[in-house]
mmCIF file of C-alpha atoms in Angstrom:
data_model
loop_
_atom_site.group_PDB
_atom_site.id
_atom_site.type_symbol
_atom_site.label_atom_id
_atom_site.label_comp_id
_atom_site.label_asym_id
_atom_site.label_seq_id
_atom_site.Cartn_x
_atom_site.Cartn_y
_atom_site.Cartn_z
ATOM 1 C CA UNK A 17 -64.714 83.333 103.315
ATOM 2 C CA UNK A 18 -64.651 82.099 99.504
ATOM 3 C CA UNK A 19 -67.574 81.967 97.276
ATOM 4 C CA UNK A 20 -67.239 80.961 93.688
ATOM 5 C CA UNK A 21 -70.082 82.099 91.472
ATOM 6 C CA UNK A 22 -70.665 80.613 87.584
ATOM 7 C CA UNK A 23 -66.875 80.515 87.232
ATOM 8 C CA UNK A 24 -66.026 79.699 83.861
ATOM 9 C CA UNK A 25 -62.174 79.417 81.742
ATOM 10 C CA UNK A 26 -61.385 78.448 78.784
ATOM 11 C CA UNK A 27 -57.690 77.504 76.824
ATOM 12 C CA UNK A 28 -57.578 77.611 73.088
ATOM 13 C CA UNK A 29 -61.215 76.653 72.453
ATOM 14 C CA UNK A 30 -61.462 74.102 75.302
ATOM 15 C CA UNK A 31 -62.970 74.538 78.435
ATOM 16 C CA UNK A 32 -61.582 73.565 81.521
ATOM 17 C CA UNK A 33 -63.840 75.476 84.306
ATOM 18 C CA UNK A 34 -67.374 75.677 82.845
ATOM 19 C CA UNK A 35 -69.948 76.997 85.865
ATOM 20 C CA UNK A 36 -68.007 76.256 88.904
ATOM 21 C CA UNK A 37 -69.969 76.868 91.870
ATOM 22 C CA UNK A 38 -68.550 76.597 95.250
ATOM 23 C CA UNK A 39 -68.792 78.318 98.874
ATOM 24 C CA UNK A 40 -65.949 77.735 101.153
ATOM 25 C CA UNK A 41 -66.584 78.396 105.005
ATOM 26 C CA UNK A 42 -64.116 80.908 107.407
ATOM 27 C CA UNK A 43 -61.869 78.568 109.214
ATOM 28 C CA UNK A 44 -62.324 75.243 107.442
ATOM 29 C CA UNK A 45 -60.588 73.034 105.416
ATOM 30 C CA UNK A 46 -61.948 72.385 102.459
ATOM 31 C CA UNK A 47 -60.857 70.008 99.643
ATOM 32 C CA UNK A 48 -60.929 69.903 96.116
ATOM 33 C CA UNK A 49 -60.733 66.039 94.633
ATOM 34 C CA UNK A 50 -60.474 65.079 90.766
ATOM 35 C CA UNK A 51 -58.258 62.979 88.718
ATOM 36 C CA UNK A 52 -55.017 64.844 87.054
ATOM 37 C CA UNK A 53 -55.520 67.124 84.364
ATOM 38 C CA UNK A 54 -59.231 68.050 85.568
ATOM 39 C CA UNK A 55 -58.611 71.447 86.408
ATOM 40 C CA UNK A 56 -57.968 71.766 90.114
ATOM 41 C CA UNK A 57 -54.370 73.901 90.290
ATOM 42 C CA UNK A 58 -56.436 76.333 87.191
ATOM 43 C CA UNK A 59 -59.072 76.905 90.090
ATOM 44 C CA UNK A 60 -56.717 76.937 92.237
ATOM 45 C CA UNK A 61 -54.924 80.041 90.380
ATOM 46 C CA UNK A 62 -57.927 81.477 89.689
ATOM 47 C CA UNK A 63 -58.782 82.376 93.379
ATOM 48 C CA UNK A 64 -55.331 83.467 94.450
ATOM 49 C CA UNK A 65 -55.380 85.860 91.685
ATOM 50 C CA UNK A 66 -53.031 84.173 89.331
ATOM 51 C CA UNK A 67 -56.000 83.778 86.118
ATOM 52 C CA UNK A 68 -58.825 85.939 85.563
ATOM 53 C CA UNK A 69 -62.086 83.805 84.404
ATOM 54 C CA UNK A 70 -63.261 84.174 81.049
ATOM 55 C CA UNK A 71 -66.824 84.831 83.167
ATOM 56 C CA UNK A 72 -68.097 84.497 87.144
ATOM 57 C CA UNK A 73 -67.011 85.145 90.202
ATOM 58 C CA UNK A 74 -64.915 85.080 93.151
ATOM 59 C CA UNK A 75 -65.917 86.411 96.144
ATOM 60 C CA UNK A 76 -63.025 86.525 99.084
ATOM 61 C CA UNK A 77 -64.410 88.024 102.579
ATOM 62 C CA UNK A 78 -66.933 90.085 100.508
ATOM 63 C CA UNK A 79 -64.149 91.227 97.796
ATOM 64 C CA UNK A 80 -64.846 90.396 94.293
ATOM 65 C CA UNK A 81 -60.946 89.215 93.034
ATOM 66 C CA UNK A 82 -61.829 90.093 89.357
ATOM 67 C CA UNK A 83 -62.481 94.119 90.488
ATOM 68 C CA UNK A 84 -59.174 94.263 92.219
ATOM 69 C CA UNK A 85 -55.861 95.121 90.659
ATOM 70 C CA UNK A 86 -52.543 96.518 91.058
ATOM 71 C CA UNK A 87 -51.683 97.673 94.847
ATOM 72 C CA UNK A 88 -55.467 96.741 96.271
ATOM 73 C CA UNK A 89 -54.654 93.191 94.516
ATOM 74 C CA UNK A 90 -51.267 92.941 96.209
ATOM 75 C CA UNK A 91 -52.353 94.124 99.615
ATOM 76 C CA UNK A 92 -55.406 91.822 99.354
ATOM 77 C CA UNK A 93 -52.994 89.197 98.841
ATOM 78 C CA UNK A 94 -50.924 89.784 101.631
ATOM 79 C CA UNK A 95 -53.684 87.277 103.719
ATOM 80 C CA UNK A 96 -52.798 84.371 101.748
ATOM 81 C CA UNK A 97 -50.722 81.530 102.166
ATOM 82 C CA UNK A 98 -49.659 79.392 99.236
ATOM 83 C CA UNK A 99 -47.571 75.791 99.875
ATOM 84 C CA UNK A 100 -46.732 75.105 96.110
ATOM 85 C CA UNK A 101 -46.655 71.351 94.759
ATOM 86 C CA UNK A 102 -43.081 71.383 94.107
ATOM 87 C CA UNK A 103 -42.350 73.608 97.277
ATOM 88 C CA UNK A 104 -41.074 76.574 94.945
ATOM 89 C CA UNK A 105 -37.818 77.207 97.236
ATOM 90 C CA UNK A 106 -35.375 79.597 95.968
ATOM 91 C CA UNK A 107 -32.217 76.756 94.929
ATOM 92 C CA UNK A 108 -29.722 79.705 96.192
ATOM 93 C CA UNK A 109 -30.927 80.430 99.047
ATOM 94 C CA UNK A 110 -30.838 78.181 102.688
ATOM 95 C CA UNK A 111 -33.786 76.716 104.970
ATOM 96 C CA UNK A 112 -33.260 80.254 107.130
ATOM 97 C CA UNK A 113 -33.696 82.517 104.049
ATOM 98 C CA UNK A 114 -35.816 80.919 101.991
ATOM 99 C CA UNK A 115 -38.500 81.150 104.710
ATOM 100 C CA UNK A 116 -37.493 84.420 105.799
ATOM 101 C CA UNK A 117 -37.572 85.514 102.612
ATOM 102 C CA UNK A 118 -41.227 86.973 102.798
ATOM 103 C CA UNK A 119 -40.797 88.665 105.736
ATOM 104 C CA UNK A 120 -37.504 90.578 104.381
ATOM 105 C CA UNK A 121 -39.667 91.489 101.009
ATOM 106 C CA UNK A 122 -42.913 92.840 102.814
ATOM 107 C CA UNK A 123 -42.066 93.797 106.209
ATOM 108 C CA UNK A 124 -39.594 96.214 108.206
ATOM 109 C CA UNK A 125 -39.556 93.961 111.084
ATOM 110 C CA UNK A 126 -36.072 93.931 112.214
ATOM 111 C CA UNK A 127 -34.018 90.835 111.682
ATOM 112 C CA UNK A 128 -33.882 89.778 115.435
ATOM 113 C CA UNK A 129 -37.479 89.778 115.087
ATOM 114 C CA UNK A 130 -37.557 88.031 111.753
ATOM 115 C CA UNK A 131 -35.421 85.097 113.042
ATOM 116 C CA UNK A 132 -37.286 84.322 116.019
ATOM 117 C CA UNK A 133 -40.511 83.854 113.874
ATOM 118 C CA UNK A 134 -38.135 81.658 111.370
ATOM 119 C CA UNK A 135 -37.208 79.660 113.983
ATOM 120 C CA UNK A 136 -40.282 79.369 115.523
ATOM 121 C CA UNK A 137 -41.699 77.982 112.075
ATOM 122 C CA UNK A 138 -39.141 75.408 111.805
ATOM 123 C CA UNK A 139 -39.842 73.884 115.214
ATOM 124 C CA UNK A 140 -43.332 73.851 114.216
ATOM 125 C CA UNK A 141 -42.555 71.874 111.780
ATOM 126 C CA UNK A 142 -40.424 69.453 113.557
ATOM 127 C CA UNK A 143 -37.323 70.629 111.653
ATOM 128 C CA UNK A 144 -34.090 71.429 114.082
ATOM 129 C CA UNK A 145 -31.828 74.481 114.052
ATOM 130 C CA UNK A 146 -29.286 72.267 112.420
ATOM 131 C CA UNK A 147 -31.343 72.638 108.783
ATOM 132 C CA UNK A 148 -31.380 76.362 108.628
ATOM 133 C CA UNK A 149 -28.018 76.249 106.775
ATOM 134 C CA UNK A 150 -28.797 73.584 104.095
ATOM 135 C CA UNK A 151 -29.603 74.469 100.590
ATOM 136 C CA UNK A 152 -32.629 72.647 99.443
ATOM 137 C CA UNK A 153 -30.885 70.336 97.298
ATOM 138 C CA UNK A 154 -29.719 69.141 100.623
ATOM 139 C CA UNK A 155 -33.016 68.123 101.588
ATOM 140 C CA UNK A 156 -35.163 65.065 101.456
ATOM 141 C CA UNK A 157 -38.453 65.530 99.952
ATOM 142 C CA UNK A 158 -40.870 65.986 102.477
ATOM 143 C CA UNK A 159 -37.969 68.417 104.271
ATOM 144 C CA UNK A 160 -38.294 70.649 101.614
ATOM 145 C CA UNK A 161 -42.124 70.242 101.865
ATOM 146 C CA UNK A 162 -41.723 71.444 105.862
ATOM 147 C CA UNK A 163 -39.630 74.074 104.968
ATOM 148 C CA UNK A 164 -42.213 75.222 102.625
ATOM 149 C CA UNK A 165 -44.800 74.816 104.550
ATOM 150 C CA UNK A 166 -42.872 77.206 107.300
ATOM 151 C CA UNK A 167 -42.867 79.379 104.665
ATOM 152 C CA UNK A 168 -46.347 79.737 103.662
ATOM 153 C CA UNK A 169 -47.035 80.740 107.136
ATOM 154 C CA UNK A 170 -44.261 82.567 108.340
ATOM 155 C CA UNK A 171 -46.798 85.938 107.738
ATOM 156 C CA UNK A 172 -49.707 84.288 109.919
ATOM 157 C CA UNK A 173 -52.247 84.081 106.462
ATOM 158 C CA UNK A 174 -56.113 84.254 107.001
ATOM 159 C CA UNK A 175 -55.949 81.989 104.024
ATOM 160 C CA UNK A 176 -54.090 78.959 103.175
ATOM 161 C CA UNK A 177 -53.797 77.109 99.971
ATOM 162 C CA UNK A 178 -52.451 73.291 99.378
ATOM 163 C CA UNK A 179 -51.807 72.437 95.714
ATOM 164 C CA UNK A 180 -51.143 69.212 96.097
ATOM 165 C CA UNK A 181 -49.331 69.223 99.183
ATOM 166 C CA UNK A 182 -47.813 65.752 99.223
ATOM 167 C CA UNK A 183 -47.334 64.481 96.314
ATOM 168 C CA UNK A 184 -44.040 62.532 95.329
ATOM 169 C CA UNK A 185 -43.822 61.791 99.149
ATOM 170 C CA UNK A 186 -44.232 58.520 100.115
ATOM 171 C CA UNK A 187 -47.169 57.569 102.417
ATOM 172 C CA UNK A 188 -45.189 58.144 106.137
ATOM 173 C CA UNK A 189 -44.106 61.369 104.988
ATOM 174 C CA UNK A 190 -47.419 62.439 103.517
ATOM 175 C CA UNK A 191 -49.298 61.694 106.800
ATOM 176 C CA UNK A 192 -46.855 63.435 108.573
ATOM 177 C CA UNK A 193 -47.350 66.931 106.402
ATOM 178 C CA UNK A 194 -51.173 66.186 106.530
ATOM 179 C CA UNK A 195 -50.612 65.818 110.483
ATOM 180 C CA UNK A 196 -48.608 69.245 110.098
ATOM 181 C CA UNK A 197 -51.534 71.050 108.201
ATOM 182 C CA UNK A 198 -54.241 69.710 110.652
ATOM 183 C CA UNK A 199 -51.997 71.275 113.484
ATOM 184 C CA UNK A 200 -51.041 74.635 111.846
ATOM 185 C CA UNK A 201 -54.975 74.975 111.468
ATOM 186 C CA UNK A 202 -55.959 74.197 114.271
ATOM 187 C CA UNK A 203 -53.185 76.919 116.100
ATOM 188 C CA UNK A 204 -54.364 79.534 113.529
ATOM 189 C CA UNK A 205 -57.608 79.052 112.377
ATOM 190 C CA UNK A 206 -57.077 79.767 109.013
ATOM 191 C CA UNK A 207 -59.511 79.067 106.137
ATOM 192 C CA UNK A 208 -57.867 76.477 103.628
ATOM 193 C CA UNK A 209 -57.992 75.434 99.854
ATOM 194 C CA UNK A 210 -56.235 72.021 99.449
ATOM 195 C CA UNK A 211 -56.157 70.491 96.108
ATOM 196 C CA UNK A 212 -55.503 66.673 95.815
ATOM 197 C CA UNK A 213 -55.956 63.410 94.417
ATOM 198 C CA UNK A 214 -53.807 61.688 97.324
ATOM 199 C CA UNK A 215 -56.842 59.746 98.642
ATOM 200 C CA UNK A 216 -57.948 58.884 101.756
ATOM 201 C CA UNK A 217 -55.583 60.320 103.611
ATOM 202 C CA UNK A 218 -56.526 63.637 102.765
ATOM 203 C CA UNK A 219 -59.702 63.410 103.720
ATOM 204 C CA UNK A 220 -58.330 63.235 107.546
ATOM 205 C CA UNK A 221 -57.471 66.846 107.354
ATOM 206 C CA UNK A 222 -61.117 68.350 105.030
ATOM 207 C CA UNK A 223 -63.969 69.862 107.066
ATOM 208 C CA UNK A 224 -65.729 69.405 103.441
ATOM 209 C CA UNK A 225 -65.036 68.233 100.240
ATOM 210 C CA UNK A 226 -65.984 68.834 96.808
ATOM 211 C CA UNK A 227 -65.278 66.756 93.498
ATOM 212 C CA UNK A 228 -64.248 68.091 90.005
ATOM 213 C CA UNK A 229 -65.231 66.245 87.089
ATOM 214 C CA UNK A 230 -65.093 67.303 83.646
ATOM 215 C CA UNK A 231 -65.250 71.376 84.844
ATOM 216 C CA UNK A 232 -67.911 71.277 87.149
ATOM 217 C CA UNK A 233 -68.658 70.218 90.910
ATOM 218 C CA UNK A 234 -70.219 67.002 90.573
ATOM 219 C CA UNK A 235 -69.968 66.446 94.541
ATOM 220 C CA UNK A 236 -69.880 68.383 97.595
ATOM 221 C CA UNK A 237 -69.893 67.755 101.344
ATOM 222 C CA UNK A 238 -68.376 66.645 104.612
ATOM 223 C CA UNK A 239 -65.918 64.041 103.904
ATOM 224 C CA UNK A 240 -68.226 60.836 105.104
ATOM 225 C CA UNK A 241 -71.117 62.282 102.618
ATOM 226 C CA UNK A 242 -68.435 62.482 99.638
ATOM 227 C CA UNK A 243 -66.643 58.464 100.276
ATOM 228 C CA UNK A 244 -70.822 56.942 100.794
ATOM 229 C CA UNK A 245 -71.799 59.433 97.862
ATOM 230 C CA UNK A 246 -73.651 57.505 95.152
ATOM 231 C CA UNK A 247 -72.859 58.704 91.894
ATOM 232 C CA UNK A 248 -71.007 55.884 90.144
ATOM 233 C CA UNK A 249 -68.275 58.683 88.905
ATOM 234 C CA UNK A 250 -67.262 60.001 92.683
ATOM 235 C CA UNK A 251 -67.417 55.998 93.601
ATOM 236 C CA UNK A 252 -65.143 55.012 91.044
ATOM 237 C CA UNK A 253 -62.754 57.952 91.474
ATOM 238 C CA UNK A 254 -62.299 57.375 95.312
ATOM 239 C CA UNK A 255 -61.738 53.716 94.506
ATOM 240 C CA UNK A 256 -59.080 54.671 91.825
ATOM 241 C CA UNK A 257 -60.953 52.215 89.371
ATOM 242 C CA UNK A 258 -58.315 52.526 86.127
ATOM 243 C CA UNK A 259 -61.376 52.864 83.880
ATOM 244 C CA UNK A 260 -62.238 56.115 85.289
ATOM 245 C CA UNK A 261 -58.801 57.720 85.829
ATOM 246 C CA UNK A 262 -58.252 57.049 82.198
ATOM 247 C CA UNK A 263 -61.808 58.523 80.841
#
């Protein structure tokens, strides 16, 4: 579904992405590891159309991203998904609206219609009628990552992408929205992105994953390859050795 090709960005002289090369198969999960500041959420960005590289590719279901623009870009877009790492709910809004909020913007379904898919999503996610009211202030953290969540997939994406999906959460909660991912994929069967450096946890949900280190793939491959892989670097990062984190 997503093929990245020589992908390369730079920032005021510094390069972040330099040759990323990465395939991503229809209807699996795969995951993106690295230690903070490595450039996951820029490649990230990059594939839902957020950057353009300074040079490469990015394939998605045979469309090259950096030849689309304007209304082909936003009805391309229309297939993905995106659960932000601060959740990115509208403060003014409630639970209901904030999640119907996509429908409302790109739809004419009417609103019976729209709230039985809202509701639907919330039960989903394990989240009762009585929440649909509260603003997200009124949340606890990994409520407000449920309701986002719901949101991402109150259109039914093809395409689904985690940027850091549980961080600040603490360990019950962030098995609970990795349980929540695992079960939303495997009900649609949607092809996934998930950036994250919450290890192992992760590594539950990942049909493959793939490492980042100082702008290129250093690493790639079903989860057991990646944690019995034996470069010292992908060791050391999955054993959150201080040394390396603060290379």
């Amino acid at each position: 579904m997503i093929k990245i090709i020589n992908l390369v960005k730079s920032f005021n002289g510094q390069k972040v992405l330099d040759g990323i090369n990465l395939t991503m198969p229809t209807g699996q999960i795969t995951l993106v590891i690295g230690k903070s500041g490595v450039g996951k959420s820029v490649l990230l960005k990059h594939i839902v159309g957020l950057l353009k590289p300074d040079s490469g590719q990015i394939i998605i279901d045979g469309q090259d991203m950096s030849r689309l623009g304007g209304r082909d870009l936003r009805e391309f877009k229309r297939r993905f998904g995106v659960l932000f790492q601060g959740g990115a709910l509208f403060d003014s809004l409630n639970v209901f609206e904030n999640i119907a909020f996509p429908l409302r913007e790109k739809t004419r379904l009417p609103e019976a219609e729209i709230a039985q898919r809202v509701r639907f999503r919330l039960a989903q996610m394990n989240l009762t009628s009585e929440v649909e009211t509260k603003l997200p202030d009124e949340l606890s953290g990994g409520m407000k990552k449920r309701v986002a969540l719901a949101r991402a997939m109150i259109q039914e994406p093809e395409i689904m992408f985690f940027d850091e999906p549980v961080t600040g959460l603490d360990p019950p909660m962030a098995n609970t929205v990795f349980h929540l991912i695992s079960k939303t994929h495997q009900e649609s069967g949607y092809t996934a992105l998930v950036v994250s450096h919450d290890l192992p946890e992760v590594f539950q949900v990942a049909d493959q994953v793939a490492m980042l280190h100082k702008g290129r793939i250093i690493a790639a491959g079903a989860p057991e390859e990646i944690q019995n892989h034996p470069d010292p670097v992908v060791q050391s990062f999955i054993r959150g050795e201080v040394d390396f984190l603060e290379a």
